[in-house]
Structure formats: structure tokens, C-alpha cells
Amino acid sequence: MEIAFSRLDEKVAKFTISGVSTSFANMLRRAMMSEVPTLAIEDVRIYDNTSVLFDEMLAHRLGLIPLRTDLDRYVTRAECTCEGAGCPVCTATYTLSAEGPKTVYSSDLIPQDPDAAPAEEEIPIIDLDKDQKVVLEAYAVIGTGKEHAKWQATTACGYKNYPVITVDEKCDGCGMCVDECPRDVLEAGQGKVRVIGGRQEFCSLCRLCERACLAGGIGTEAAIHISADETKYIFVVESDGSMPVRESIERALEYIQKTSDDLVDVINEITGEGTE
């Protein structure tokens, strides 16, 4: 297995992974979406709410605010020695007190732990009119996307097969496929069509170029052929800001490794292998 990154910054990663099956690619996608733990508000204690939103709607909005997560600092309530009571090791506490007229943003949510602040400061929560007020405490815990979408570490996570573009010798460079390509992947030159350098991965596998070539009347078969490499995939991953996208990828791979090792141990135990 090989991984090559074409983009990697704080929130967005684009990489190509080769030498794997479709099953593995989908497993990695699902692990990044549903198995990477993050903080999210789970409980809200509302002391005053005279806004237009019901308490439940306000709590739901708070729960969807991405929170910066340091997994070396927090553990799940199930693993915590407080046994779910809610201590600083497993629970991040926030306060919010606002009075209108104003728009309440995520920056108004004051964290007890500055390292667990909202990932973005300008997420609107509610508009308060004159004399309207919201006073509350919120408690965030560690969870995963398989429990609820508010714990997903990624806002976008997908992959596609790596495109393979082949141009036959019978290509006469008419350029009809070039005009038809919606991604500007092809160019004509020296009597033949070729792929523009570095743009092959932008091909969407739509095959409009093949149909355009057939329409040109070159023969019964197109001079350009589009296929997919079944062992190579292009991933695009976007973080919600709770943690760097690189950490999301690493933790997803660690989850896959751990579950694979656990499965091997169970199989060995059943079959009696690996024991003295």
C-alpha cells in the first residue's frame, strides 16, 4: 500500500492510495467518518431562555458546533474513573449568557478549558430580540460519528477510482474530445490528443470524450478510452475543525489496525493457534 498526498493542510487533505481493494478504501472512508472520537455537547442545563427557540432546538444547535478536541486530554465517560459522573477528564464545560438585541455566535460559548473552545468563532446560534435572554451551561463529552453525526470529525470524506486514460494510435488529433471534456483534462497537439500534465486525476470518468470521438466518425471504436484503476483511489477529506485532518486520517488507520489485530487474536483463540 502506498499513499501520496497532493494537498495536506489544517482542514483539507487530498491523497492517492494505491495497492488496496475497494473494500479497504470504503473501510478507511467509514472509519474517518464514524470511528474518530471528538468532543461534542451532549447535555445542556438551561437557566433562562426567552428566545424564539424551544429549549430542545437550542440544545440541538449547540450540539452541532465543532469543538477543538485533544484526545490526549479527554477520555470517554465509559473509560473515566468518575464512572460517568462528569469530571474534567471526561467532560468539557461551557457557559453562555447573552441578552438581545444581538446575534449569539459560537464565540459567546465560553469554555472552561480554552483548548476545547469552538473550532469556529462565527457560527450563528440564535438571534435575540430586545429583552430576550439566554443563560445556560453546556457539557461536552467524547463520542464517535457512529453514535451521532455531531461527533463526526469530517464534514466531507469521499473517494473515487483513479482514472486511466488511453489514447490509441488511430487518434487524428481532431480535438472533439478536448472540447467535450468538462474538466479540461485533455489537449490536442502534434496531431494527437494527450492528457494535460498533472490533470489526469481530475477526470470524472464521465466518458463524454469517448462519445465525442465516436461521433467524429473515426471508426466503430473510439480512439480514446476511459477506465478505472481498481487498486488505486483518490481521497478528499475535510475536517470540521475539531482536529487537524491529518490526525483524523491517522486515528482512522489506527482503528483499522486495532480491529484487525483483535480479529486475528479471536481467530487464533478459536482455532487454538498462537497459544502454548
PDB file of N, CA and C in Angstrom, residues 1-6 14-20 24 28 233 235 249 253:
ATOM      1  N   MET A   1       0.841  -1.195   0.000  1.00  0.00           N
ATOM      2  CA  MET A   1       0.000   0.000   0.000  1.00  0.00           C
ATOM      3  C   MET A   1       0.876   1.245   0.000  1.00  0.00           C
ATOM      4  N   GLU A   2       0.525   2.211  -0.845  1.00  0.00           N
ATOM      5  CA  GLU A   2       1.256   3.461  -0.924  1.00  0.00           C
ATOM      6  C   GLU A   2       0.271   4.630  -0.844  1.00  0.00           C
ATOM      7  N   ILE A   3       0.673   5.679  -0.133  1.00  0.00           N
ATOM      8  CA  ILE A   3      -0.144   6.880  -0.016  1.00  0.00           C
ATOM      9  C   ILE A   3       0.681   8.076  -0.468  1.00  0.00           C
ATOM     10  N   ALA A   4       0.117   8.873  -1.380  1.00  0.00           N
ATOM     11  CA  ALA A   4       0.793  10.069  -1.875  1.00  0.00           C
ATOM     12  C   ALA A   4      -0.151  11.259  -1.726  1.00  0.00           C
ATOM     13  N   PHE A   5       0.285  12.275  -0.996  1.00  0.00           N
ATOM     14  CA  PHE A   5      -0.535  13.456  -0.759  1.00  0.00           C
ATOM     15  C   PHE A   5      -0.266  14.519  -1.820  1.00  0.00           C
ATOM     16  N   SER A   6      -1.338  15.062  -2.373  1.00  0.00           N
ATOM     17  CA  SER A   6      -1.212  16.206  -3.277  1.00  0.00           C
ATOM     18  C   SER A   6      -1.604  17.499  -2.576  1.00  0.00           C
ATOM     19  N   LYS A  14      -5.950  15.885   0.333  1.00  0.00           N
ATOM     20  CA  LYS A  14      -6.237  15.139  -0.892  1.00  0.00           C
ATOM     21  C   LYS A  14      -5.064  14.203  -1.128  1.00  0.00           C
ATOM     22  N   PHE A  15      -5.351  12.922  -1.229  1.00  0.00           N
ATOM     23  CA  PHE A  15      -4.267  11.959  -1.387  1.00  0.00           C
ATOM     24  C   PHE A  15      -4.717  10.791  -2.243  1.00  0.00           C
ATOM     25  N   THR A  16      -3.722  10.105  -2.776  1.00  0.00           N
ATOM     26  CA  THR A  16      -3.957   8.917  -3.592  1.00  0.00           C
ATOM     27  C   THR A  16      -3.422   7.714  -2.839  1.00  0.00           C
ATOM     28  N   ILE A  17      -4.246   6.701  -2.733  1.00  0.00           N
ATOM     29  CA  ILE A  17      -3.838   5.464  -2.067  1.00  0.00           C
ATOM     30  C   ILE A  17      -3.899   4.335  -3.100  1.00  0.00           C
ATOM     31  N   SER A  18      -2.826   3.585  -3.216  1.00  0.00           N
ATOM     32  CA  SER A  18      -2.749   2.541  -4.237  1.00  0.00           C
ATOM     33  C   SER A  18      -2.369   1.202  -3.604  1.00  0.00           C
ATOM     34  N   GLY A  19      -2.663   0.146  -4.335  1.00  0.00           N
ATOM     35  CA  GLY A  19      -2.350  -1.192  -3.854  1.00  0.00           C
ATOM     36  C   GLY A  19      -3.357  -1.728  -2.856  1.00  0.00           C
ATOM     37  N   VAL A  20      -4.601  -1.214  -2.888  1.00  0.00           N
ATOM     38  CA  VAL A  20      -5.636  -1.675  -1.961  1.00  0.00           C
ATOM     39  C   VAL A  20      -6.895  -2.023  -2.747  1.00  0.00           C
ATOM     40  N   PHE A  24     -11.178  -2.023   1.206  1.00  0.00           N
ATOM     41  CA  PHE A  24     -10.308  -1.298   2.131  1.00  0.00           C
ATOM     42  C   PHE A  24     -10.537   0.208   2.012  1.00  0.00           C
ATOM     43  N   LEU A  28     -11.709   2.602   5.080  1.00  0.00           N
ATOM     44  CA  LEU A  28     -10.996   3.804   5.525  1.00  0.00           C
ATOM     45  C   LEU A  28     -11.939   5.002   5.556  1.00  0.00           C
ATOM     46  N   TYR A 233      -7.051   4.782  -5.571  1.00  0.00           N
ATOM     47  CA  TYR A 233      -8.200   5.642  -5.266  1.00  0.00           C
ATOM     48  C   TYR A 233      -7.723   7.030  -4.852  1.00  0.00           C
ATOM     49  N   PHE A 235      -8.680  10.201  -2.579  1.00  0.00           N
ATOM     50  CA  PHE A 235      -9.474  10.608  -1.421  1.00  0.00           C
ATOM     51  C   PHE A 235      -9.441  12.123  -1.267  1.00  0.00           C
ATOM     52  N   ILE A 249      -7.047  11.173   9.823  1.00  0.00           N
ATOM     53  CA  ILE A 249      -6.609  10.058   8.969  1.00  0.00           C
ATOM     54  C   ILE A 249      -5.801   9.048   9.779  1.00  0.00           C
ATOM     55  N   LEU A 253      -6.734   5.063  10.620  1.00  0.00           N
ATOM     56  CA  LEU A 253      -5.852   3.941  10.291  1.00  0.00           C
ATOM     57  C   LEU A 253      -5.498   3.138  11.538  1.00  0.00           C
TER      58      LEU A 253
END
